[in-house]
Amino acid sequence: MTSSPRPTSTILVLALLLGSGHQTMAIETPDYRVLRQTPAFEIRRYDTMRLAEVEVGGDFERSGGEAFRLLAGYIFGDNASQQRMAMTAPVSQQPAAAREQTHRYSFVMPAPFTLETLPAPNNPRVRLREQPAQVVAVRRYRGSWSESRYREEEALLLSALAAAGITPRGPTVYARYNSPFSLPFLRRNEVMVEIEMP
């Protein structure tokens, strides 16, 4: 009989895997092609990717702990085949559609997996889906993970897109690339939003 991962140890392992502010080990990130760069944003094209995601209620800053526990549990073996998978970055957060104070968190699955070869989650709250190829506008910044800082960077991104005549599609996504123990000035954070294919 196997026991499910303990929440505190799961989050600690997740934090160690994501490093302490710089890449201490090779963490897979999704491939993309840069289509355009400006001082305010970058436009990227991402290919199709597989995601594990969960919706969690609560405020912007406090909902992450439960989401990380569920998603990290899945990749560390809380699945039908008890298979462990490599950690990837970023961890993404966005508002869940039409559900106030609910956030959708996602991990990108390692590239070799397909929806057919990914092990089924034991927890029904964890869902697997395929994200179609998309073009996104991205604003990168360093510093705090606070909601106020995120909103500030989101406003700058949306304002710059409007000035460039680019229309967003859907909600903005907040992406974290480092562990909670990383120094804020070393963190890679991104605000991204899907846009129309050029």
PDB file of N, CA and C in Angstrom, residues 79-156:
ATOM      1  N   ASN A  79      -0.710   8.908  -9.076  1.00  0.00           N
ATOM      2  CA  ASN A  79      -1.407   8.630 -10.330  1.00  0.00           C
ATOM      3  C   ASN A  79      -1.574   7.130 -10.495  1.00  0.00           C
ATOM      4  N   ALA A  80      -2.322   6.719 -11.497  1.00  0.00           N
ATOM      5  CA  ALA A  80      -2.718   5.317 -11.634  1.00  0.00           C
ATOM      6  C   ALA A  80      -1.538   4.373 -11.754  1.00  0.00           C
ATOM      7  N   SER A  81      -0.434   4.799 -12.341  1.00  0.00           N
ATOM      8  CA  SER A  81       0.725   3.915 -12.496  1.00  0.00           C
ATOM      9  C   SER A  81       1.842   4.227 -11.502  1.00  0.00           C
ATOM     10  N   GLN A  82       1.566   5.117 -10.545  1.00  0.00           N
ATOM     11  CA  GLN A  82       2.554   5.534  -9.546  1.00  0.00           C
ATOM     12  C   GLN A  82       3.846   6.000 -10.202  1.00  0.00           C
ATOM     13  N   GLN A  83       3.721   6.637 -11.335  1.00  0.00           N
ATOM     14  CA  GLN A  83       4.864   7.089 -12.113  1.00  0.00           C
ATOM     15  C   GLN A  83       5.296   8.480 -11.683  1.00  0.00           C
ATOM     16  N   ARG A  84       6.592   8.669 -11.500  1.00  0.00           N
ATOM     17  CA  ARG A  84       7.138   9.982 -11.189  1.00  0.00           C
ATOM     18  C   ARG A  84       7.573  10.651 -12.483  1.00  0.00           C
ATOM     19  N   MET A  85       7.299  11.946 -12.570  1.00  0.00           N
ATOM     20  CA  MET A  85       7.656  12.704 -13.756  1.00  0.00           C
ATOM     21  C   MET A  85       8.527  13.887 -13.371  1.00  0.00           C
ATOM     22  N   ALA A  86       9.300  14.355 -14.341  1.00  0.00           N
ATOM     23  CA  ALA A  86      10.191  15.489 -14.083  1.00  0.00           C
ATOM     24  C   ALA A  86       9.384  16.765 -13.865  1.00  0.00           C
ATOM     25  N   MET A  87       9.888  17.619 -12.973  1.00  0.00           N
ATOM     26  CA  MET A  87       9.292  18.924 -12.759  1.00  0.00           C
ATOM     27  C   MET A  87       9.599  19.798 -13.961  1.00  0.00           C
ATOM     28  N   THR A  88       8.661  20.663 -14.317  1.00  0.00           N
ATOM     29  CA  THR A  88       8.855  21.620 -15.391  1.00  0.00           C
ATOM     30  C   THR A  88       8.537  23.025 -14.871  1.00  0.00           C
ATOM     31  N   ALA A  89       8.823  24.014 -15.672  1.00  0.00           N
ATOM     32  CA  ALA A  89       8.456  25.400 -15.359  1.00  0.00           C
ATOM     33  C   ALA A  89       7.880  26.013 -16.635  1.00  0.00           C
ATOM     34  N   PRO A  90       6.985  26.976 -16.504  1.00  0.00           N
ATOM     35  CA  PRO A  90       6.539  27.629 -15.282  1.00  0.00           C
ATOM     36  C   PRO A  90       5.344  26.918 -14.642  1.00  0.00           C
ATOM     37  N   VAL A  91       5.014  27.386 -13.439  1.00  0.00           N
ATOM     38  CA  VAL A  91       3.720  27.103 -12.833  1.00  0.00           C
ATOM     39  C   VAL A  91       2.827  28.285 -13.204  1.00  0.00           C
ATOM     40  N   SER A  92       1.701  28.005 -13.836  1.00  0.00           N
ATOM     41  CA  SER A  92       0.840  29.079 -14.348  1.00  0.00           C
ATOM     42  C   SER A  92      -0.451  29.195 -13.550  1.00  0.00           C
ATOM     43  N   GLN A  93      -0.928  30.424 -13.433  1.00  0.00           N
ATOM     44  CA  GLN A  93      -2.159  30.727 -12.704  1.00  0.00           C
ATOM     45  C   GLN A  93      -2.989  31.690 -13.530  1.00  0.00           C
ATOM     46  N   GLN A  94      -4.307  31.446 -13.576  1.00  0.00           N
ATOM     47  CA  GLN A  94      -5.216  32.375 -14.237  1.00  0.00           C
ATOM     48  C   GLN A  94      -6.595  32.272 -13.601  1.00  0.00           C
ATOM     49  N   PRO A  95      -7.443  33.267 -13.788  1.00  0.00           N
ATOM     50  CA  PRO A  95      -8.799  33.168 -13.250  1.00  0.00           C
ATOM     51  C   PRO A  95      -9.548  32.021 -13.924  1.00  0.00           C
ATOM     52  N   ALA A  96     -10.343  31.295 -13.148  1.00  0.00           N
ATOM     53  CA  ALA A  96     -11.202  30.257 -13.728  1.00  0.00           C
ATOM     54  C   ALA A  96     -12.435  30.948 -14.296  1.00  0.00           C
ATOM     55  N   ALA A  97     -12.822  30.582 -15.482  1.00  0.00           N
ATOM     56  CA  ALA A  97     -13.922  31.254 -16.181  1.00  0.00           C
ATOM     57  C   ALA A  97     -15.201  31.235 -15.368  1.00  0.00           C
ATOM     58  N   ALA A  98     -15.798  32.408 -15.219  1.00  0.00           N
ATOM     59  CA  ALA A  98     -17.128  32.579 -14.626  1.00  0.00           C
ATOM     60  C   ALA A  98     -17.229  32.077 -13.188  1.00  0.00           C
ATOM     61  N   ARG A  99     -16.094  31.938 -12.494  1.00  0.00           N
ATOM     62  CA  ARG A  99     -16.143  31.502 -11.094  1.00  0.00           C
ATOM     63  C   ARG A  99     -15.321  32.479 -10.265  1.00  0.00           C
ATOM     64  N   GLU A 100     -16.006  33.295  -9.518  1.00  0.00           N
ATOM     65  CA  GLU A 100     -15.342  34.324  -8.734  1.00  0.00           C
ATOM     66  C   GLU A 100     -14.486  33.694  -7.644  1.00  0.00           C
ATOM     67  N   GLN A 101     -13.315  34.293  -7.407  1.00  0.00           N
ATOM     68  CA  GLN A 101     -12.373  33.825  -6.394  1.00  0.00           C
ATOM     69  C   GLN A 101     -11.982  32.354  -6.607  1.00  0.00           C
ATOM     70  N   THR A 102     -11.885  31.943  -7.859  1.00  0.00           N
ATOM     71  CA  THR A 102     -11.395  30.604  -8.197  1.00  0.00           C
ATOM     72  C   THR A 102     -10.300  30.762  -9.234  1.00  0.00           C
ATOM     73  N   HIS A 103      -9.208  30.020  -9.045  1.00  0.00           N
ATOM     74  CA  HIS A 103      -8.050  30.150  -9.919  1.00  0.00           C
ATOM     75  C   HIS A 103      -7.687  28.792 -10.501  1.00  0.00           C
ATOM     76  N   ARG A 104      -7.241  28.815 -11.752  1.00  0.00           N
ATOM     77  CA  ARG A 104      -6.789  27.598 -12.417  1.00  0.00           C
ATOM     78  C   ARG A 104      -5.265  27.619 -12.456  1.00  0.00           C
ATOM     79  N   TYR A 105      -4.662  26.575 -11.888  1.00  0.00           N
ATOM     80  CA  TYR A 105      -3.216  26.420 -11.898  1.00  0.00           C
ATOM     81  C   TYR A 105      -2.855  25.262 -12.824  1.00  0.00           C
ATOM     82  N   SER A 106      -1.706  25.387 -13.490  1.00  0.00           N
ATOM     83  CA  SER A 106      -1.311  24.308 -14.395  1.00  0.00           C
ATOM     84  C   SER A 106       0.191  24.085 -14.385  1.00  0.00           C
ATOM     85  N   PHE A 107       0.562  22.818 -14.593  1.00  0.00           N
ATOM     86  CA  PHE A 107       1.935  22.406 -14.858  1.00  0.00           C
ATOM     87  C   PHE A 107       1.964  21.927 -16.306  1.00  0.00           C
ATOM     88  N   VAL A 108       3.004  22.289 -17.042  1.00  0.00           N
ATOM     89  CA  VAL A 108       3.217  21.736 -18.373  1.00  0.00           C
ATOM     90  C   VAL A 108       3.844  20.357 -18.201  1.00  0.00           C
ATOM     91  N   MET A 109       3.315  19.366 -18.893  1.00  0.00           N
ATOM     92  CA  MET A 109       3.847  18.020 -18.801  1.00  0.00           C
ATOM     93  C   MET A 109       5.112  17.882 -19.646  1.00  0.00           C
ATOM     94  N   PRO A 110       6.055  17.033 -19.220  1.00  0.00           N
ATOM     95  CA  PRO A 110       7.279  16.846 -20.004  1.00  0.00           C
ATOM     96  C   PRO A 110       6.972  16.496 -21.455  1.00  0.00           C
ATOM     97  N   ALA A 111       7.793  17.004 -22.363  1.00  0.00           N
ATOM     98  CA  ALA A 111       7.532  16.922 -23.804  1.00  0.00           C
ATOM     99  C   ALA A 111       7.275  15.514 -24.350  1.00  0.00           C
ATOM    100  N   PRO A 112       7.948  14.468 -23.873  1.00  0.00           N
ATOM    101  CA  PRO A 112       7.717  13.149 -24.486  1.00  0.00           C
ATOM    102  C   PRO A 112       6.300  12.607 -24.309  1.00  0.00           C
ATOM    103  N   PHE A 113       5.550  13.106 -23.328  1.00  0.00           N
ATOM    104  CA  PHE A 113       4.229  12.558 -23.035  1.00  0.00           C
ATOM    105  C   PHE A 113       3.170  13.073 -24.003  1.00  0.00           C
ATOM    106  N   THR A 114       2.188  12.219 -24.290  1.00  0.00           N
ATOM    107  CA  THR A 114       0.962  12.597 -24.979  1.00  0.00           C
ATOM    108  C   THR A 114      -0.176  12.404 -23.993  1.00  0.00           C
ATOM    109  N   LEU A 115      -1.371  12.842 -24.365  1.00  0.00           N
ATOM    110  CA  LEU A 115      -2.514  12.598 -23.471  1.00  0.00           C
ATOM    111  C   LEU A 115      -2.734  11.111 -23.263  1.00  0.00           C
ATOM    112  N   GLU A 116      -2.407  10.309 -24.283  1.00  0.00           N
ATOM    113  CA  GLU A 116      -2.608   8.860 -24.182  1.00  0.00           C
ATOM    114  C   GLU A 116      -1.564   8.195 -23.288  1.00  0.00           C
ATOM    115  N   THR A 117      -0.363   8.752 -23.208  1.00  0.00           N
ATOM    116  CA  THR A 117       0.691   8.099 -22.414  1.00  0.00           C
ATOM    117  C   THR A 117       0.833   8.681 -21.007  1.00  0.00           C
ATOM    118  N   LEU A 118       0.202   9.816 -20.732  1.00  0.00           N
ATOM    119  CA  LEU A 118       0.236  10.354 -19.371  1.00  0.00           C
ATOM    120  C   LEU A 118      -0.567   9.451 -18.438  1.00  0.00           C
ATOM    121  N   PRO A 119      -0.045   9.157 -17.242  1.00  0.00           N
ATOM    122  CA  PRO A 119      -0.821   8.346 -16.295  1.00  0.00           C
ATOM    123  C   PRO A 119      -2.045   9.106 -15.793  1.00  0.00           C
ATOM    124  N   ALA A 120      -3.122   8.398 -15.561  1.00  0.00           N
ATOM    125  CA  ALA A 120      -4.350   9.035 -15.077  1.00  0.00           C
ATOM    126  C   ALA A 120      -4.156   9.505 -13.635  1.00  0.00           C
ATOM    127  N   PRO A 121      -4.612  10.717 -13.317  1.00  0.00           N
ATOM    128  CA  PRO A 121      -4.510  11.195 -11.925  1.00  0.00           C
ATOM    129  C   PRO A 121      -5.398  10.368 -11.004  1.00  0.00           C
ATOM    130  N   ASN A 122      -4.924  10.120  -9.802  1.00  0.00           N
ATOM    131  CA  ASN A 122      -5.767   9.469  -8.794  1.00  0.00           C
ATOM    132  C   ASN A 122      -6.800  10.443  -8.240  1.00  0.00           C
ATOM    133  N   ASN A 123      -6.423  11.698  -8.142  1.00  0.00           N
ATOM    134  CA  ASN A 123      -7.327  12.716  -7.606  1.00  0.00           C
ATOM    135  C   ASN A 123      -8.174  13.278  -8.743  1.00  0.00           C
ATOM    136  N   PRO A 124      -9.507  13.163  -8.658  1.00  0.00           N
ATOM    137  CA  PRO A 124     -10.354  13.640  -9.756  1.00  0.00           C
ATOM    138  C   PRO A 124     -10.304  15.151  -9.959  1.00  0.00           C
ATOM    139  N   ARG A 125      -9.750  15.886  -9.013  1.00  0.00           N
ATOM    140  CA  ARG A 125      -9.640  17.335  -9.192  1.00  0.00           C
ATOM    141  C   ARG A 125      -8.546  17.703 -10.187  1.00  0.00           C
ATOM    142  N   VAL A 126      -7.589  16.819 -10.378  1.00  0.00           N
ATOM    143  CA  VAL A 126      -6.509  17.061 -11.333  1.00  0.00           C
ATOM    144  C   VAL A 126      -6.972  16.607 -12.706  1.00  0.00           C
ATOM    145  N   ARG A 127      -6.945  17.515 -13.677  1.00  0.00           N
ATOM    146  CA  ARG A 127      -7.386  17.204 -15.040  1.00  0.00           C
ATOM    147  C   ARG A 127      -6.218  17.345 -16.002  1.00  0.00           C
ATOM    148  N   LEU A 128      -6.231  16.496 -17.014  1.00  0.00           N
ATOM    149  CA  LEU A 128      -5.229  16.561 -18.073  1.00  0.00           C
ATOM    150  C   LEU A 128      -5.906  17.091 -19.327  1.00  0.00           C
ATOM    151  N   ARG A 129      -5.221  17.970 -20.046  1.00  0.00           N
ATOM    152  CA  ARG A 129      -5.773  18.457 -21.303  1.00  0.00           C
ATOM    153  C   ARG A 129      -4.655  18.876 -22.238  1.00  0.00           C
ATOM    154  N   GLU A 130      -4.994  18.982 -23.498  1.00  0.00           N
ATOM    155  CA  GLU A 130      -4.040  19.440 -24.496  1.00  0.00           C
ATOM    156  C   GLU A 130      -4.306  20.907 -24.808  1.00  0.00           C
ATOM    157  N   GLN A 131      -3.262  21.707 -24.719  1.00  0.00           N
ATOM    158  CA  GLN A 131      -3.349  23.134 -25.049  1.00  0.00           C
ATOM    159  C   GLN A 131      -2.939  23.295 -26.510  1.00  0.00           C
ATOM    160  N   PRO A 132      -3.848  23.735 -27.394  1.00  0.00           N
ATOM    161  CA  PRO A 132      -3.476  23.900 -28.803  1.00  0.00           C
ATOM    162  C   PRO A 132      -2.374  24.937 -28.976  1.00  0.00           C
ATOM    163  N   ALA A 133      -1.694  24.875 -30.106  1.00  0.00           N
ATOM    164  CA  ALA A 133      -0.684  25.873 -30.434  1.00  0.00           C
ATOM    165  C   ALA A 133      -1.311  27.264 -30.340  1.00  0.00           C
ATOM    166  N   GLN A 134      -0.550  28.218 -29.865  1.00  0.00           N
ATOM    167  CA  GLN A 134      -1.088  29.567 -29.702  1.00  0.00           C
ATOM    168  C   GLN A 134       0.011  30.614 -29.805  1.00  0.00           C
ATOM    169  N   VAL A 135      -0.424  31.820 -30.104  1.00  0.00           N
ATOM    170  CA  VAL A 135       0.469  32.970 -30.112  1.00  0.00           C
ATOM    171  C   VAL A 135       0.107  33.828 -28.904  1.00  0.00           C
ATOM    172  N   VAL A 136       1.109  34.191 -28.117  1.00  0.00           N
ATOM    173  CA  VAL A 136       0.861  34.949 -26.895  1.00  0.00           C
ATOM    174  C   VAL A 136       1.770  36.169 -26.832  1.00  0.00           C
ATOM    175  N   ALA A 137       1.263  37.205 -26.199  1.00  0.00           N
ATOM    176  CA  ALA A 137       2.068  38.378 -25.863  1.00  0.00           C
ATOM    177  C   ALA A 137       2.516  38.212 -24.419  1.00  0.00           C
ATOM    178  N   VAL A 138       3.788  38.475 -24.155  1.00  0.00           N
ATOM    179  CA  VAL A 138       4.387  38.198 -22.853  1.00  0.00           C
ATOM    180  C   VAL A 138       5.145  39.415 -22.345  1.00  0.00           C
ATOM    181  N   ARG A 139       4.939  39.728 -21.082  1.00  0.00           N
ATOM    182  CA  ARG A 139       5.735  40.759 -20.404  1.00  0.00           C
ATOM    183  C   ARG A 139       6.489  40.083 -19.266  1.00  0.00           C
ATOM    184  N   ARG A 140       7.801  40.151 -19.298  1.00  0.00           N
ATOM    185  CA  ARG A 140       8.633  39.528 -18.263  1.00  0.00           C
ATOM    186  C   ARG A 140       9.037  40.571 -17.226  1.00  0.00           C
ATOM    187  N   TYR A 141       9.084  40.128 -15.970  1.00  0.00           N
ATOM    188  CA  TYR A 141       9.541  41.031 -14.906  1.00  0.00           C
ATOM    189  C   TYR A 141      10.099  40.226 -13.752  1.00  0.00           C
ATOM    190  N   ARG A 142      10.813  40.888 -12.879  1.00  0.00           N
ATOM    191  CA  ARG A 142      11.359  40.255 -11.674  1.00  0.00           C
ATOM    192  C   ARG A 142      10.712  40.888 -10.455  1.00  0.00           C
ATOM    193  N   GLY A 143      10.737  40.160  -9.347  1.00  0.00           N
ATOM    194  CA  GLY A 143      10.228  40.742  -8.120  1.00  0.00           C
ATOM    195  C   GLY A 143       9.108  39.947  -7.486  1.00  0.00           C
ATOM    196  N   SER A 144       8.273  40.647  -6.770  1.00  0.00           N
ATOM    197  CA  SER A 144       7.239  40.071  -5.916  1.00  0.00           C
ATOM    198  C   SER A 144       6.208  39.253  -6.689  1.00  0.00           C
ATOM    199  N   TRP A 145       5.645  38.251  -5.994  1.00  0.00           N
ATOM    200  CA  TRP A 145       4.526  37.467  -6.530  1.00  0.00           C
ATOM    201  C   TRP A 145       3.184  38.018  -6.046  1.00  0.00           C
ATOM    202  N   SER A 146       3.166  39.205  -5.495  1.00  0.00           N
ATOM    203  CA  SER A 146       1.927  39.752  -4.944  1.00  0.00           C
ATOM    204  C   SER A 146       0.919  40.051  -6.053  1.00  0.00           C
ATOM    205  N   GLU A 147      -0.346  40.030  -5.678  1.00  0.00           N
ATOM    206  CA  GLU A 147      -1.388  40.348  -6.646  1.00  0.00           C
ATOM    207  C   GLU A 147      -1.243  41.775  -7.146  1.00  0.00           C
ATOM    208  N   SER A 148      -0.863  42.710  -6.272  1.00  0.00           N
ATOM    209  CA  SER A 148      -0.744  44.108  -6.710  1.00  0.00           C
ATOM    210  C   SER A 148       0.332  44.264  -7.779  1.00  0.00           C
ATOM    211  N   ARG A 149       1.454  43.550  -7.627  1.00  0.00           N
ATOM    212  CA  ARG A 149       2.513  43.632  -8.641  1.00  0.00           C
ATOM    213  C   ARG A 149       2.052  42.983  -9.948  1.00  0.00           C
ATOM    214  N   TYR A 150       1.371  41.862  -9.831  1.00  0.00           N
ATOM    215  CA  TYR A 150       0.832  41.198 -11.026  1.00  0.00           C
ATOM    216  C   TYR A 150      -0.126  42.129 -11.773  1.00  0.00           C
ATOM    217  N   ARG A 151      -1.030  42.774 -11.055  1.00  0.00           N
ATOM    218  CA  ARG A 151      -1.996  43.677 -11.693  1.00  0.00           C
ATOM    219  C   ARG A 151      -1.287  44.865 -12.355  1.00  0.00           C
ATOM    220  N   GLU A 152      -0.238  45.330 -11.732  1.00  0.00           N
ATOM    221  CA  GLU A 152       0.523  46.439 -12.305  1.00  0.00           C
ATOM    222  C   GLU A 152       1.151  46.024 -13.643  1.00  0.00           C
ATOM    223  N   GLU A 153       1.772  44.855 -13.668  1.00  0.00           N
ATOM    224  CA  GLU A 153       2.406  44.376 -14.902  1.00  0.00           C
ATOM    225  C   GLU A 153       1.360  44.010 -15.963  1.00  0.00           C
ATOM    226  N   GLU A 154       0.238  43.466 -15.527  1.00  0.00           N
ATOM    227  CA  GLU A 154      -0.861  43.156 -16.445  1.00  0.00           C
ATOM    228  C   GLU A 154      -1.368  44.431 -17.123  1.00  0.00           C
ATOM    229  N   ALA A 155      -1.539  45.502 -16.352  1.00  0.00           N
ATOM    230  CA  ALA A 155      -2.017  46.773 -16.913  1.00  0.00           C
ATOM    231  C   ALA A 155      -1.022  47.328 -17.921  1.00  0.00           C
ATOM    232  N   LEU A 156       0.270  47.213 -17.634  1.00  0.00           N
ATOM    233  CA  LEU A 156       1.291  47.693 -18.560  1.00  0.00           C
ATOM    234  C   LEU A 156       1.267  46.888 -19.857  1.00  0.00           C
TER     235      LEU A 156
END
